[in-house]
């Protein structure tokens, strides 16, 4: 098997990925709209009761009691982060992040797209120490939502734009994972962390011994999730660690890496549809239901939602496009094939769609502050909607229809 086979296989995987993520984005939007409808109609009490429904899960001799909303955010979202970690590992070892030439532009753009929104949020809320806990809310891009908007543009969108957008979003997710681990962890139990470390060590030993069966890793992942949940560190990080421990291609065997069906790819392909069409829409439904009654301009224009909105709608495109232009002028990177400055600006606007990760970080930042959390949701929903509309409208104008074969 040669380089041509590798490229064909990689292109097919990318095509499948974009098709799945784009469709998922549309389902995600629908779930958020249904949540808003439930929260602002006579179904409000039923909706709130469902979110607060107590659920007990027994793991061995221990029982864990949490409302349904927290099971979704702490439990099911761990599977989302597991898939994110699998995707990051695959892309780093054998995909878009494995080559320096492919990595430099999205890496710098993603970093700038995190820093500039965070600075804008800080400037907007610099006098309020409590609100500043939400500084990371406008830093991440929702890949499913953004690719869903791109899908509406059909054949106008060059493959290079989809690749760059998805790679920036993957790097965004990686940065967001680090932010959650460093800035949104408190009240740590070192005993529970010790047991978590033991579970990680066991996975590492399995890796070193070349164990490729998925069952041992997944069982240890459940143990790790339980320990991390009890430790005070956010439980979703257990999904990240488990994903990074799943074996990928074996560089030392005789199988072609392009065709080797690794345990990582097996698990990613099995989980991705469930995450895309089940977990993420369920998360959107449970977290986007904001009761709009009684909200006025004072709430909409208060510093917290304003900082989030400005960070996503303005900060994301300014950071990403400025970084891309500077990299191009300095000769370190070029725009992807089929893209120019105007297309880059449209991509930057779409990267202002924060949604899933922004809502998630907001739930961590303001877990004990209902008013701030509500303001955060307002900012995320307004900003993501504006970014989607502006990005779609701009790209509809600047991207010319491409002739179809026939």
Short mmCIF file of C-alpha atoms in Angstrom, two decimals:
data_model
loop_
_atom_site.label_atom_id
_atom_site.label_comp_id
_atom_site.label_asym_id
_atom_site.label_seq_id
_atom_site.Cartn_x
_atom_site.Cartn_y
_atom_site.Cartn_z
CA UNK A 1 0.00 0.00 0.00
CA UNK A 2 1.47 3.35 -1.03
CA UNK A 3 1.00 7.05 -0.40
CA UNK A 4 -1.93 7.17 -2.83
CA UNK A 5 -3.85 4.58 -0.80
CA UNK A 6 -3.15 6.52 2.41
CA UNK A 7 -4.50 9.74 0.84
CA UNK A 8 -7.63 8.01 -0.46
CA UNK A 9 -8.28 6.45 2.95
CA UNK A 10 -7.67 9.74 4.76
CA UNK A 11 -9.94 11.63 2.36
CA UNK A 12 -12.74 9.09 2.86
CA UNK A 13 -12.42 9.40 6.66
CA UNK A 14 -12.55 13.18 6.38
CA UNK A 15 -15.60 13.03 4.11
CA UNK A 16 -17.41 10.74 6.56
CA UNK A 17 -16.40 12.99 9.47
CA UNK A 18 -17.68 16.17 7.80
CA UNK A 19 -20.95 14.51 6.80
CA UNK A 20 -21.54 13.27 10.35
CA UNK A 21 -20.55 16.53 12.06
CA UNK A 22 -22.59 18.70 9.68
CA UNK A 23 -25.74 16.65 10.21
CA UNK A 24 -25.08 16.62 13.96
CA UNK A 25 -24.87 20.41 13.95
CA UNK A 26 -28.34 20.70 12.47
CA UNK A 27 -29.73 18.28 15.09
CA UNK A 28 -27.92 20.33 17.76
CA UNK A 29 -29.64 23.53 16.62
CA UNK A 30 -33.02 21.78 16.63
CA UNK A 31 -32.46 20.48 20.19
CA UNK A 32 -31.59 23.98 21.43
CA UNK A 33 -34.73 25.43 19.81
CA UNK A 34 -36.90 22.72 21.40
CA UNK A 35 -35.34 23.51 24.80
CA UNK A 36 -36.08 27.21 24.40
CA UNK A 37 -39.64 26.40 23.38
CA UNK A 38 -40.15 24.14 26.42
CA UNK A 39 -38.70 26.74 28.81
CA UNK A 40 -40.99 29.49 27.53
CA UNK A 41 -44.33 27.68 27.22
CA UNK A 42 -46.65 25.85 29.64
CA UNK A 43 -44.16 22.97 29.39
CA UNK A 44 -41.74 24.97 31.58
CA UNK A 45 -42.48 23.11 34.83
CA UNK A 46 -42.27 19.72 33.13
CA UNK A 47 -38.96 20.73 31.52
CA UNK A 48 -37.48 21.90 34.83
CA UNK A 49 -38.74 18.81 36.61
CA UNK A 50 -37.06 16.60 34.03
CA UNK A 51 -33.74 18.42 34.45
CA UNK A 52 -33.93 18.07 38.25
CA UNK A 53 -35.16 14.46 38.26
CA UNK A 54 -33.08 12.55 40.86
CA UNK A 55 -31.22 9.57 39.42
CA UNK A 56 -29.21 7.03 41.43
CA UNK A 57 -26.57 4.88 39.76
CA UNK A 58 -24.83 2.10 41.67
CA UNK A 59 -21.19 1.34 40.84
CA UNK A 60 -20.19 -1.71 42.88
CA UNK A 61 -21.17 -1.13 46.50
CA UNK A 62 -21.28 2.66 46.08
CA UNK A 63 -24.31 4.64 45.00
CA UNK A 64 -24.14 8.04 43.29
CA UNK A 65 -27.18 10.34 43.50
CA UNK A 66 -27.38 13.27 41.09
CA UNK A 67 -30.09 15.19 39.23
CA UNK A 68 -30.50 14.15 35.59
CA UNK A 69 -28.90 17.42 34.44
CA UNK A 70 -25.66 16.62 36.30
CA UNK A 71 -25.62 13.04 34.97
CA UNK A 72 -25.74 14.53 31.49
CA UNK A 73 -23.06 17.14 32.21
CA UNK A 74 -20.75 14.94 34.33
CA UNK A 75 -21.46 11.50 32.89
CA UNK A 76 -22.57 11.60 29.27
CA UNK A 77 -20.28 14.55 28.49
CA UNK A 78 -17.36 12.37 29.64
CA UNK A 79 -18.12 10.26 26.55
CA UNK A 80 -18.08 13.42 24.44
CA UNK A 81 -14.64 14.29 25.81
CA UNK A 82 -13.55 10.68 25.25
CA UNK A 83 -14.38 11.05 21.55
CA UNK A 84 -12.64 14.46 21.44
CA UNK A 85 -9.50 12.87 22.92
CA UNK A 86 -9.65 9.97 20.44
CA UNK A 87 -9.97 12.49 17.61
CA UNK A 88 -7.05 14.58 18.89
CA UNK A 89 -4.82 11.51 19.27
CA UNK A 90 -5.69 10.18 15.81
CA UNK A 91 -5.14 13.55 14.15
CA UNK A 92 -1.83 14.01 16.01
CA UNK A 93 -0.45 10.58 15.10
CA UNK A 94 -1.79 10.10 11.57
CA UNK A 95 -3.98 13.01 10.51
CA UNK A 96 -4.09 16.78 10.04
CA UNK A 97 -2.00 17.51 13.15
CA UNK A 98 0.81 15.07 12.30
CA UNK A 99 2.60 17.40 9.86
CA UNK A 100 4.25 20.67 10.91
CA UNK A 101 3.13 22.34 7.67
CA UNK A 102 -0.49 21.33 8.30
CA UNK A 103 -0.37 22.19 11.99
CA UNK A 104 1.24 25.61 12.17
CA UNK A 105 -1.62 27.71 10.73
CA UNK A 106 -4.53 26.17 12.72
CA UNK A 107 -2.39 26.05 15.90
CA UNK A 108 -1.54 29.76 15.78
CA UNK A 109 -5.07 30.71 14.67
CA UNK A 110 -6.64 28.66 17.46
CA UNK A 111 -4.34 30.18 20.09
CA UNK A 112 -5.15 33.72 18.90
CA UNK A 113 -8.84 32.77 18.79
CA UNK A 114 -8.63 31.85 22.49
CA UNK A 115 -6.53 34.77 23.71
CA UNK A 116 -8.37 37.67 22.04
CA UNK A 117 -11.91 36.67 23.22
CA UNK A 118 -10.57 36.08 26.75
CA UNK A 119 -9.02 39.56 26.78
CA UNK A 120 -12.24 41.14 25.52
CA UNK A 121 -14.23 39.34 28.22
CA UNK A 122 -11.71 40.44 30.87
CA UNK A 123 -11.94 44.06 29.70
CA UNK A 124 -15.74 43.98 29.80
CA UNK A 125 -15.88 42.43 33.31
CA UNK A 126 -12.62 43.69 34.86
CA UNK A 127 -14.39 45.25 37.86
CA UNK A 128 -16.32 42.10 38.83
CA UNK A 129 -14.25 39.27 40.32
CA UNK A 130 -17.23 36.87 40.33
CA UNK A 131 -18.05 37.44 36.66
CA UNK A 132 -14.38 36.98 35.72
CA UNK A 133 -14.73 33.29 36.56
CA UNK A 134 -16.39 33.02 33.17
CA UNK A 135 -13.40 34.34 31.21
CA UNK A 136 -13.02 31.05 29.29
CA UNK A 137 -16.64 30.88 28.10
CA UNK A 138 -16.00 32.68 24.76
CA UNK A 139 -12.80 30.77 23.90
CA UNK A 140 -14.03 27.57 22.19
CA UNK A 141 -15.64 26.79 18.82
CA UNK A 142 -18.49 24.30 18.41
CA UNK A 143 -17.33 22.17 15.48
CA UNK A 144 -20.67 20.42 14.90
CA UNK A 145 -22.67 23.67 14.86
CA UNK A 146 -20.10 25.43 12.60
CA UNK A 147 -19.88 22.54 10.12
CA UNK A 148 -23.68 22.39 10.12
CA UNK A 149 -23.76 26.00 8.90
CA UNK A 150 -21.09 25.24 6.29
CA UNK A 151 -23.23 22.32 5.07
CA UNK A 152 -26.00 24.79 4.23
CA UNK A 153 -23.62 26.40 1.71
CA UNK A 154 -23.24 23.15 -0.21
CA UNK A 155 -20.61 22.89 -2.94
CA UNK A 156 -19.50 26.52 -2.50
CA UNK A 157 -17.28 25.48 0.42
CA UNK A 158 -13.75 24.33 -0.52
CA UNK A 159 -12.39 21.26 1.27
CA UNK A 160 -9.51 23.36 2.62
CA UNK A 161 -11.96 25.55 4.56
CA UNK A 162 -13.61 22.52 6.17
CA UNK A 163 -10.21 21.11 7.10
CA UNK A 164 -8.97 24.38 8.61
CA UNK A 165 -12.20 24.98 10.54
CA UNK A 166 -12.26 21.45 11.96
CA UNK A 167 -8.56 21.57 12.90
CA UNK A 168 -8.92 24.95 14.64
CA UNK A 169 -11.91 23.55 16.54
CA UNK A 170 -9.95 20.42 17.57
CA UNK A 171 -7.07 22.56 18.89
CA UNK A 172 -9.67 24.78 20.60
CA UNK A 173 -11.07 21.72 22.34
CA UNK A 174 -7.59 20.70 23.49
CA UNK A 175 -6.98 24.18 24.94
CA UNK A 176 -10.42 24.12 26.59
CA UNK A 177 -9.60 20.76 28.21
CA UNK A 178 -6.41 22.24 29.70
CA UNK A 179 -8.34 25.32 30.89
CA UNK A 180 -10.97 23.16 32.62
CA UNK A 181 -8.28 21.06 34.32
CA UNK A 182 -6.28 24.06 35.54
CA UNK A 183 -8.90 26.74 36.29
CA UNK A 184 -12.15 24.92 37.09
CA UNK A 185 -10.99 22.39 39.66
CA UNK A 186 -11.32 23.00 43.40
CA UNK A 187 -11.69 21.08 46.68
CA UNK A 188 -9.40 18.24 45.55
CA UNK A 189 -9.39 14.88 47.37
CA UNK A 190 -5.87 13.51 47.05
CA UNK A 191 -6.97 10.03 48.13
CA UNK A 192 -9.38 9.79 45.19
CA UNK A 193 -6.71 11.26 42.90
CA UNK A 194 -4.31 8.57 44.09
CA UNK A 195 -6.75 5.84 43.02
CA UNK A 196 -7.25 7.70 39.71
CA UNK A 197 -3.48 7.72 39.19
CA UNK A 198 -3.43 3.96 39.81
CA UNK A 199 -6.09 3.45 37.12
CA UNK A 200 -4.06 5.59 34.68
CA UNK A 201 -0.90 3.61 35.52
CA UNK A 202 -2.76 0.37 34.79
CA UNK A 203 -3.80 1.72 31.37
CA UNK A 204 -0.22 2.76 30.68
CA UNK A 205 1.01 -0.77 31.51
CA UNK A 206 -1.57 -2.25 29.13
CA UNK A 207 -0.27 0.11 26.45
CA UNK A 208 3.35 -0.84 27.08
CA UNK A 209 2.48 -4.54 26.86
CA UNK A 210 0.74 -4.02 23.53
CA UNK A 211 -2.76 -4.93 24.72
CA UNK A 212 -5.21 -3.92 21.98
CA UNK A 213 -8.49 -5.27 23.41
CA UNK A 214 -10.78 -2.36 24.26
CA UNK A 215 -12.55 -3.94 27.27
CA UNK A 216 -9.71 -3.52 29.83
CA UNK A 217 -9.25 0.15 28.90
CA UNK A 218 -12.97 0.87 29.11
CA UNK A 219 -13.36 -0.90 32.47
CA UNK A 220 -10.42 1.08 33.85
CA UNK A 221 -11.99 4.19 32.32
CA UNK A 222 -15.13 3.63 34.41
CA UNK A 223 -12.97 3.24 37.54
CA UNK A 224 -11.06 6.39 36.59
CA UNK A 225 -14.30 8.35 36.03
CA UNK A 226 -15.61 7.32 39.46
CA UNK A 227 -12.35 8.30 41.18
CA UNK A 228 -12.13 11.63 39.36
CA UNK A 229 -15.79 12.36 40.18
CA UNK A 230 -15.03 11.80 43.88
CA UNK A 231 -11.78 13.80 43.71
CA UNK A 232 -13.25 17.23 42.97
CA UNK A 233 -11.62 17.40 39.53
CA UNK A 234 -14.28 17.56 36.83
CA UNK A 235 -15.27 14.02 35.87
CA UNK A 236 -15.23 14.67 32.13
CA UNK A 237 -11.42 14.83 32.26
CA UNK A 238 -11.49 11.07 32.89
CA UNK A 239 -12.88 10.72 29.37
CA UNK A 240 -9.94 12.72 28.01
CA UNK A 241 -7.32 10.57 29.76
CA UNK A 242 -9.04 7.32 28.74
CA UNK A 243 -9.20 8.45 25.13
CA UNK A 244 -5.50 9.31 25.07
CA UNK A 245 -4.65 5.86 26.48
CA UNK A 246 -6.50 3.87 23.77
CA UNK A 247 -3.91 2.37 21.36
CA UNK A 248 -3.73 3.68 17.80
CA UNK A 249 -1.69 2.32 14.86
CA UNK A 250 1.30 0.15 15.67
CA UNK A 251 4.33 1.64 13.91
CA UNK A 252 6.36 -1.54 14.42
CA UNK A 253 4.11 -4.15 12.82
CA UNK A 254 3.95 -5.06 9.13
CA UNK A 255 0.46 -3.65 8.54
CA UNK A 256 0.11 -0.46 6.48
CA UNK A 257 -0.84 2.39 8.83
CA UNK A 258 -3.31 3.66 6.22
CA UNK A 259 -5.37 0.47 6.35
CA UNK A 260 -4.69 -0.79 9.88
CA UNK A 261 -7.97 -0.71 11.81
CA UNK A 262 -6.70 0.37 15.22
CA UNK A 263 -8.56 0.02 18.55
CA UNK A 264 -8.78 3.82 18.66
CA UNK A 265 -10.53 4.01 15.29
CA UNK A 266 -12.84 1.13 16.22
CA UNK A 267 -13.97 2.92 19.38
CA UNK A 268 -14.20 6.32 17.71
CA UNK A 269 -16.37 4.97 14.88
CA UNK A 270 -18.61 3.16 17.39
CA UNK A 271 -19.10 6.16 19.70
CA UNK A 272 -19.12 9.08 17.27
CA UNK A 273 -22.71 8.64 15.98
CA UNK A 274 -24.03 8.21 19.54
CA UNK A 275 -22.23 11.37 20.65
CA UNK A 276 -23.17 13.36 17.55
CA UNK A 277 -26.85 12.40 17.43
CA UNK A 278 -27.54 11.54 21.06
CA UNK A 279 -25.29 13.05 23.70
CA UNK A 280 -24.68 16.50 22.19
CA UNK A 281 -28.35 17.15 21.31
CA UNK A 282 -29.34 15.91 24.80
CA UNK A 283 -26.76 18.27 26.34
CA UNK A 284 -28.14 21.15 24.24
CA UNK A 285 -31.71 20.29 25.25
CA UNK A 286 -30.81 20.13 28.96
CA UNK A 287 -28.66 23.30 29.04
CA UNK A 288 -30.11 25.72 26.48
CA UNK A 289 -33.60 26.00 28.00
CA UNK A 290 -33.49 29.62 29.11
CA UNK A 291 -36.74 31.23 30.31
CA UNK A 292 -36.86 34.57 28.49
CA UNK A 293 -39.83 36.03 30.32
CA UNK A 294 -38.91 39.09 32.33
CA UNK A 295 -35.51 39.52 30.66
CA UNK A 296 -34.95 43.08 29.51
CA UNK A 297 -32.18 45.12 27.89
CA UNK A 298 -30.45 45.53 31.26
CA UNK A 299 -29.80 41.77 31.43
CA UNK A 300 -28.90 41.49 27.75
CA UNK A 301 -26.43 44.37 27.90
CA UNK A 302 -24.91 43.63 31.31
CA UNK A 303 -21.11 43.16 31.25
CA UNK A 304 -21.13 39.36 31.51
CA UNK A 305 -23.30 38.45 28.48
CA UNK A 306 -21.89 41.44 26.59
CA UNK A 307 -18.33 40.24 27.23
CA UNK A 308 -19.24 36.75 25.99
CA UNK A 309 -21.00 38.11 22.90
CA UNK A 310 -18.18 40.50 22.01
CA UNK A 311 -15.60 37.80 22.68
CA UNK A 312 -17.25 35.30 20.33
CA UNK A 313 -18.68 37.56 17.61
CA UNK A 314 -15.77 40.03 17.48
CA UNK A 315 -12.84 38.44 19.30
CA UNK A 316 -12.88 35.11 17.46
CA UNK A 317 -12.68 36.50 13.91
CA UNK A 318 -10.24 39.27 14.92
CA UNK A 319 -7.89 36.78 16.59
CA UNK A 320 -8.10 34.05 13.96
CA UNK A 321 -7.98 36.26 10.85
CA UNK A 322 -5.22 38.50 12.23
CA UNK A 323 -3.11 35.45 13.03
CA UNK A 324 -3.70 33.98 9.55
CA UNK A 325 -2.78 37.26 7.82
CA UNK A 326 0.38 37.71 9.89
CA UNK A 327 1.45 34.11 9.27
CA UNK A 328 0.91 34.57 5.53
CA UNK A 329 2.76 37.91 5.36
CA UNK A 330 5.68 36.45 7.36
CA UNK A 331 5.84 33.50 4.97
CA UNK A 332 5.20 30.86 7.66
CA UNK A 333 1.90 29.59 6.24
CA UNK A 334 -0.51 30.01 3.34
CA UNK A 335 -4.27 30.09 3.14
CA UNK A 336 -5.70 26.66 2.26
CA UNK A 337 -6.47 26.02 -1.39
CA UNK A 338 -9.65 27.76 -2.49
CA UNK A 339 -9.51 30.38 0.29
CA UNK A 340 -8.59 34.07 0.28
CA UNK A 341 -8.83 36.84 2.89
CA UNK A 342 -12.60 37.15 2.49
CA UNK A 343 -13.10 33.43 2.96
CA UNK A 344 -10.84 33.55 6.04
CA UNK A 345 -13.02 36.29 7.49
CA UNK A 346 -16.11 34.11 7.01
CA UNK A 347 -14.36 31.19 8.68
CA UNK A 348 -13.43 33.46 11.59
CA UNK A 349 -17.06 34.50 11.99
CA UNK A 350 -18.22 30.87 12.10
CA UNK A 351 -15.61 30.13 14.76
CA UNK A 352 -17.59 32.52 16.97
CA UNK A 353 -20.18 29.76 17.38
CA UNK A 354 -19.27 28.62 20.89
CA UNK A 355 -22.39 26.78 22.04
CA UNK A 356 -21.57 23.29 23.45
CA UNK A 357 -18.17 23.98 25.03
CA UNK A 358 -19.15 27.54 26.00
CA UNK A 359 -22.32 26.34 27.76
CA UNK A 360 -20.31 23.61 29.44
CA UNK A 361 -17.62 26.00 30.75
CA UNK A 362 -20.39 28.36 31.89
CA UNK A 363 -21.95 25.54 33.92
CA UNK A 364 -18.58 25.02 35.63
CA UNK A 365 -17.83 28.70 36.19
CA UNK A 366 -21.22 29.55 37.69
CA UNK A 367 -22.42 26.22 39.13
CA UNK A 368 -23.48 27.94 42.37
CA UNK A 369 -24.67 31.24 40.86
CA UNK A 370 -27.98 30.91 38.98
CA UNK A 371 -28.11 34.56 37.90
CA UNK A 372 -24.60 34.55 36.43
CA UNK A 373 -25.26 31.22 34.75
CA UNK A 374 -28.43 32.61 33.15
CA UNK A 375 -26.51 35.66 31.92
CA UNK A 376 -23.84 33.34 30.55
CA UNK A 377 -26.40 31.28 28.63
CA UNK A 378 -27.87 34.50 27.21
CA UNK A 379 -24.44 35.59 25.99
CA UNK A 380 -23.65 32.20 24.43
CA UNK A 381 -27.01 31.85 22.65
CA UNK A 382 -27.00 35.41 21.29
CA UNK A 383 -23.36 35.24 20.22
CA UNK A 384 -23.64 31.80 18.60
CA UNK A 385 -26.77 32.84 16.70
CA UNK A 386 -25.18 36.10 15.50
CA UNK A 387 -21.97 34.33 14.48
CA UNK A 388 -23.92 31.69 12.57
CA UNK A 389 -26.06 34.23 10.72
CA UNK A 390 -23.18 36.61 9.94
CA UNK A 391 -20.84 33.80 8.90
CA UNK A 392 -23.43 32.17 6.66
CA UNK A 393 -24.50 35.47 5.04
CA UNK A 394 -20.90 36.59 4.44
CA UNK A 395 -19.78 33.25 2.95
CA UNK A 396 -22.93 33.07 0.83
CA UNK A 397 -21.76 36.29 -0.84
CA UNK A 398 -18.00 35.71 -1.11
CA UNK A 399 -17.91 32.01 -1.99
CA UNK A 400 -18.87 31.48 -5.60
CA UNK A 401 -20.84 28.38 -6.62
CA UNK A 402 -18.60 25.70 -8.07
CA UNK A 403 -19.69 23.78 -11.16
CA UNK A 404 -20.91 20.25 -10.43
CA UNK A 405 -19.84 17.30 -12.49
CA UNK A 406 -22.47 15.99 -14.80
#
